[in-house]
Amino acid sequence: MPLLARYIQFSQTGGPEVLTLAETTLLDPGPGEVLIRQTAIGVNFIDTYHRSGLYPLPLPSGIGQEAAGVIEAVGAGVVEFAPGDRVAYAGGGQRAAQGGECGAYASHRLMLANGLVPIPGEIPDEVAAGTLLRGMTAQYLLKRTFPIANGMTVLIHAAAGGVGQIACQWARCLGAKVIGTVGSTAKAELARAWCDHVIDYTQPDWPARVRALTGGRGVPVVYDGVGAATFEGSLDSLALRGTLVSFGNASGAVPPFSPGLLSQKGSLYLTRPTLGHYTATREELLDTAADYFTVVARGDVEANIGQHYPLADAAQAHRDLEARKTTGSTLLVP
Ligand code: NDP
């Protein structure tokens, strides 16, 4: 039977005010699809890039990458999941565009089953919805993009943020000493719980502090989701032949530069990874999610939900995220 879903959509790119609440009719799930009643929705920085047009989408569009919920119905050929199963997704599983298509900011959603992961019994829906995308990101950054070795000192930017909190805790579990950066005194207080050293990167010459903490050598790796504002400082914080893992643009995209810069700064390496390429196969997706859920269930990583908003207040959630007011992960409640 057709179902009326509430969802957030936008018809033009711009500020948070372009996000509006709408309703659409969802049909029964087609072959390979499931219908999910969503219980919690994650708000990620990438959603602001879609809304602003930095990462363009065909318009009008739904918005959002991540949610958790309960399967209400399955389409033909779905054998991995059944009605009543708790599932989550982070990026994958979008259907081919067709009428009534929502993003993750929705009360209900039709998804391809092969983009979903099962939620283990000990993981609450809120944690899966609010942190799966960030947790899987931390997994591939720390274990596969530049694998952390025991005893390394690493630099992780925006240590009080969503990815930052998870990555700092996980890096320490892998044996690293963590230098975390933050943009305010209040966030520094918070980040001290999971960093060995905290630096306020709004202060001038913060890379000199990184050098001072590493005997003048610099760090072998910087994980940088801040982008334009920290790019140069991140390069200046690296040891000879160090690696900059540039994985986001919270302050804006890194401007074009000459590769010669990497030579001048110490024969450095640069990579610009994205989660989809590290969860490209079904096996990679399931393994990455399971690895994340395991460290949370063990208590090695505490997945902190810093803010909750009603679905209809998605614009306010974006405002707060972009104004650097949030800590940890952010949830919309349908
Ligand atoms: P966060 O919760 O970390 O929020 C972003 C943080 O960045 C802010 O809280 C702020 O912390 C810091 N920041 C610094 N400068 C600015 C600025 N000018 N405007 C806004 N924030 C700023 O967000 P997420 O955890 O959702 O994402 C973190 C980063 O990781 C984002 O860049 C995101 O795009 C990226 N990402 C990349 C993925 C990938 O696979 N490549 C996957 C997932 C996320 P402070 O106040 O302490 O400076």
XYZ file of C-alpha atoms and ligand atoms in Angstrom:
382
model
C 0.000 0.000 0.000
C 1.418 3.467 -0.886
C 2.864 5.293 2.103
C 3.188 9.017 2.745
C 6.748 9.884 3.840
C 7.898 13.205 5.293
C 11.269 14.296 3.957
C 13.552 17.297 3.546
C 14.181 18.579 0.049
C 15.753 21.537 -1.749
C 15.052 22.969 -5.207
C 17.981 25.381 -5.395
C 21.429 25.402 -3.814
C 22.223 27.936 -1.127
C 22.185 28.480 2.637
C 20.331 26.306 5.170
C 17.080 28.177 4.380
C 16.729 26.264 1.077
C 15.896 23.093 3.056
C 12.128 22.571 3.336
C 9.865 19.834 4.669
C 7.809 18.002 2.040
C 5.697 14.855 1.661
C 5.884 12.155 -0.949
C 4.206 8.852 -1.703
C 6.479 5.824 -1.413
C 5.545 2.765 -3.452
C 6.076 -0.828 -2.358
C 9.723 -1.937 -2.587
C 10.762 -3.157 -6.047
C 13.186 -6.024 -6.793
C 16.265 -5.840 -4.542
C 14.752 -3.029 -2.459
C 13.522 -2.656 1.108
C 11.246 -0.137 2.796
C 12.749 1.288 6.016
C 10.888 3.095 8.795
C 13.685 5.366 9.917
C 14.233 5.931 13.640
C 17.273 8.256 13.554
C 19.141 10.176 10.868
C 22.782 11.311 10.833
C 23.727 14.842 9.762
C 27.138 14.974 8.090
C 29.281 17.771 6.746
C 28.924 16.333 3.244
C 25.199 17.188 3.425
C 26.162 20.876 3.610
C 28.341 20.459 0.475
C 25.322 18.999 -1.378
C 23.050 21.797 -0.147
C 25.534 24.593 -1.002
C 26.363 23.145 -4.435
C 30.054 22.396 -3.684
C 29.184 18.772 -4.598
C 26.375 19.289 -7.173
C 23.225 17.118 -7.241
C 20.428 17.143 -9.850
C 17.616 19.358 -8.458
C 15.108 19.186 -6.890
C 16.702 16.713 -4.525
C 16.340 14.991 -1.189
C 19.349 15.238 1.115
C 21.290 13.097 3.565
C 23.525 10.029 3.488
C 22.991 8.188 6.719
C 20.194 6.732 8.841
C 19.053 3.736 10.847
C 15.668 2.088 11.206
C 13.542 -1.004 10.961
C 12.685 -2.847 7.746
C 8.933 -2.786 7.099
C 8.813 -4.631 3.772
C 11.201 -6.320 1.336
C 11.009 -6.561 -2.443
C 11.499 -9.600 -4.679
C 14.893 -11.263 -4.454
C 15.904 -9.803 -1.074
C 17.234 -12.701 1.006
C 19.728 -11.013 3.354
C 17.089 -9.006 5.276
C 13.515 -9.508 6.511
C 10.794 -7.275 7.977
C 11.658 -6.341 11.576
C 15.460 -6.297 11.019
C 17.342 -3.243 12.306
C 19.570 -1.799 9.598
C 21.700 1.260 8.876
C 23.336 2.816 5.850
C 25.958 5.464 5.223
C 26.193 6.664 1.661
C 25.383 3.459 -0.259
C 22.098 1.911 -1.314
C 20.485 4.803 -3.169
C 18.002 3.677 -5.782
C 18.150 4.924 -9.348
C 16.411 8.329 -9.322
C 12.674 8.101 -9.830
C 9.557 9.876 -8.666
C 9.284 10.509 -4.947
C 12.972 9.830 -4.232
C 14.074 11.008 -0.752
C 17.491 11.417 0.788
C 18.247 10.118 4.279
C 16.462 13.078 5.895
C 13.104 11.273 5.796
C 10.630 9.389 7.939
C 10.636 6.363 5.607
C 12.846 5.406 2.696
C 13.126 2.840 -0.071
C 16.711 1.586 -0.363
C 18.634 -1.089 -2.229
C 19.292 -3.932 0.209
C 22.918 -4.285 -0.901
C 23.780 -0.848 0.551
C 22.544 -1.719 4.056
C 24.361 -3.138 7.049
C 22.788 -5.038 9.959
C 22.937 -3.259 13.345
C 24.313 -5.579 16.065
C 22.061 -6.025 19.124
C 24.347 -4.058 21.465
C 24.454 -0.951 19.219
C 21.525 1.522 19.663
C 19.854 2.926 16.529
C 21.037 6.438 17.432
C 24.670 5.391 17.492
C 24.363 3.570 14.166
C 22.493 6.459 12.536
C 24.685 9.218 13.907
C 28.127 7.674 13.679
C 28.312 4.856 11.109
C 29.528 7.152 8.315
C 32.102 8.830 10.542
C 33.132 5.550 12.158
C 33.673 3.822 8.802
C 35.637 6.902 7.713
C 37.894 6.636 10.755
C 38.298 2.907 10.023
C 39.591 3.325 6.492
C 41.677 6.442 7.245
C 43.542 4.949 10.213
C 43.764 1.316 9.094
C 43.935 1.454 5.301
C 44.792 4.927 3.902
C 47.781 5.498 6.193
C 47.849 2.569 8.637
C 48.828 3.635 12.138
C 51.659 1.707 13.768
C 52.164 1.319 17.505
C 54.135 4.228 18.994
C 53.525 6.712 16.154
C 52.578 10.317 16.945
C 49.771 11.486 14.625
C 47.953 14.772 14.071
C 44.141 14.749 13.748
C 42.302 17.998 12.982
C 38.902 19.043 14.415
C 39.380 16.612 17.290
C 36.112 17.609 19.001
C 34.076 17.058 15.813
C 32.254 13.941 14.629
C 35.008 12.159 12.697
C 37.628 13.716 14.985
C 36.296 12.254 18.249
C 36.051 8.750 16.833
C 39.389 8.908 14.977
C 41.325 10.193 18.012
C 39.990 7.450 20.306
C 40.569 4.733 17.722
C 44.097 5.979 16.901
C 45.019 5.685 20.570
C 43.674 2.124 20.660
C 45.988 1.370 17.737
C 48.916 2.549 19.858
C 49.342 6.125 18.581
C 50.035 9.255 20.557
C 47.423 11.732 19.315
C 47.840 15.459 18.823
C 44.354 16.894 18.200
C 43.466 20.378 17.016
C 40.369 22.380 17.977
C 39.008 25.872 17.336
C 38.005 26.995 20.845
C 38.846 26.672 24.536
C 35.603 24.813 25.274
C 36.361 22.238 22.578
C 39.931 21.906 23.904
C 38.531 20.908 27.312
C 36.410 18.226 25.669
C 39.127 16.878 23.357
C 41.598 16.393 26.195
C 39.621 13.248 27.082
C 40.807 11.452 23.933
C 43.990 13.309 22.856
C 47.471 13.225 24.356
C 47.984 16.876 23.333
C 45.446 19.462 22.188
C 46.360 22.483 20.046
C 44.117 25.466 19.266
C 44.673 25.929 15.528
C 43.116 29.406 15.576
C 46.374 30.521 17.270
C 49.193 31.692 14.977
C 52.002 29.279 14.079
C 50.297 26.169 15.461
C 52.566 23.943 13.284
C 55.503 25.110 15.455
C 53.681 23.558 18.436
C 53.401 20.275 16.545
C 57.162 20.375 15.909
C 57.844 21.227 19.551
C 55.801 18.183 20.622
C 57.732 15.881 18.272
C 61.317 16.891 19.046
C 61.407 19.138 15.956
C 60.774 16.255 13.520
C 57.063 16.675 12.764
C 54.501 13.872 12.478
C 54.492 11.031 9.914
C 50.810 11.640 9.103
C 48.172 14.380 9.341
C 44.482 13.466 8.977
C 42.898 16.709 7.755
C 39.134 17.123 7.265
C 39.274 20.912 7.597
C 40.731 21.628 4.141
C 41.623 25.134 2.956
C 42.324 26.715 6.360
C 44.760 24.023 7.529
C 46.347 22.807 4.266
C 49.599 24.766 4.466
C 49.943 24.249 8.232
C 49.369 20.519 7.820
C 52.238 20.300 5.315
C 54.424 22.289 7.743
C 53.611 19.817 10.533
C 54.845 16.748 8.632
C 58.155 14.948 9.037
C 60.293 14.296 5.943
C 58.402 11.969 3.571
C 55.294 12.333 5.730
C 51.743 11.886 4.407
C 48.901 14.386 4.352
C 45.558 12.583 4.277
C 43.242 15.384 3.122
C 39.730 13.992 3.505
C 37.404 16.988 3.795
C 36.604 20.667 3.269
C 34.910 21.956 6.441
C 36.601 25.357 5.926
C 36.430 25.245 2.105
C 38.134 23.239 -0.639
C 41.947 23.211 -0.841
C 42.947 25.563 -3.682
C 45.050 24.291 -6.605
C 48.817 24.111 -5.940
C 52.009 23.022 -7.697
C 53.292 19.479 -6.912
C 56.671 21.163 -6.366
C 55.322 22.314 -2.992
C 55.408 18.685 -1.772
C 59.096 18.493 -2.687
C 59.972 21.825 -0.995
C 58.230 20.788 2.223
C 60.102 17.467 2.531
C 59.237 14.990 -0.284
C 55.755 14.652 1.140
C 52.864 12.419 0.046
C 49.306 13.621 -0.384
C 46.135 11.566 -0.780
C 42.508 12.716 -1.050
C 40.430 9.616 -0.187
C 36.685 9.132 -0.003
C 34.632 6.524 1.894
C 32.843 5.120 -1.173
C 36.124 3.915 -2.664
C 36.965 2.024 0.541
C 33.519 0.385 0.783
C 33.133 -0.312 -2.923
C 32.311 -4.020 -2.617
C 29.650 -5.616 -0.403
C 32.400 -7.394 1.536
C 34.343 -4.154 2.153
C 31.181 -2.383 3.325
C 30.213 -5.162 5.759
C 33.781 -5.574 7.082
C 34.280 -1.825 7.583
C 30.968 -1.428 9.418
C 31.556 -4.557 11.528
C 35.035 -3.345 12.517
C 33.555 -0.018 13.656
C 30.642 -1.565 15.552
C 33.108 -3.925 17.287
C 35.272 -1.121 18.731
C 32.128 0.685 19.907
C 30.647 -2.463 21.491
C 33.978 -3.151 23.251
C 33.983 0.399 24.634
C 37.286 1.261 22.893
C 35.508 4.080 21.046
C 32.696 6.047 22.631
C 30.379 7.312 19.907
C 29.131 10.639 21.188
C 25.863 12.136 19.893
C 26.299 15.813 20.686
C 23.021 17.239 19.305
C 19.440 16.133 18.450
C 17.000 18.088 16.229
C 13.501 17.253 14.948
C 13.517 16.343 11.229
C 11.712 19.600 10.416
C 14.649 21.566 11.932
C 17.245 20.231 9.508
C 18.131 23.805 8.462
C 19.062 24.663 12.063
C 21.235 21.555 12.285
C 23.115 22.742 9.182
C 23.484 26.256 10.621
C 25.008 24.925 13.839
C 27.332 22.503 12.035
C 28.632 25.215 9.722
C 28.980 27.729 12.589
C 31.299 25.243 14.417
C 28.789 25.039 17.272
C 28.477 21.245 17.289
C 30.558 18.596 19.013
C 30.526 14.885 18.248
C 27.785 13.690 15.891
C 24.429 15.292 15.085
C 21.061 13.513 14.766
C 17.695 14.332 13.213
C 14.724 12.584 14.785
C 11.915 11.755 12.315
P 32.620 17.873 12.211
O 31.700 17.467 13.285
O 34.072 17.524 12.381
O 32.468 19.424 11.955
C 33.458 20.120 11.260
C 34.465 20.767 12.209
O 35.485 21.351 11.415
C 33.872 21.934 12.999
O 33.194 21.552 14.188
C 35.107 22.756 13.297
O 35.753 22.324 14.480
C 36.040 22.422 12.102
N 36.178 23.602 11.235
C 37.328 24.271 10.999
N 37.123 25.308 10.213
C 35.803 25.335 9.937
C 34.978 26.221 9.181
N 35.479 27.277 8.539
N 33.670 25.970 9.122
C 33.144 24.904 9.743
N 33.881 24.028 10.479
C 35.199 24.256 10.580
O 32.098 17.285 10.823
P 32.078 15.768 10.302
O 32.536 14.846 11.370
O 30.763 15.522 9.674
O 33.131 15.794 9.122
C 34.484 16.189 9.341
C 35.165 16.318 7.985
O 35.334 15.011 7.438
C 34.363 17.127 6.962
O 35.267 17.886 6.196
C 33.756 16.038 6.086
O 33.465 16.473 4.807
C 34.871 15.007 6.102
N 34.443 13.657 5.757
C 35.074 13.036 4.725
C 34.790 11.748 4.397
C 35.584 11.076 3.335
O 35.450 9.865 3.123
N 36.433 11.778 2.601
C 33.723 11.002 5.070
C 33.162 11.717 6.216
C 33.494 13.011 6.524
P 36.563 23.448 15.336
O 35.532 24.431 15.809
O 37.209 22.673 16.424
O 37.535 24.066 14.384
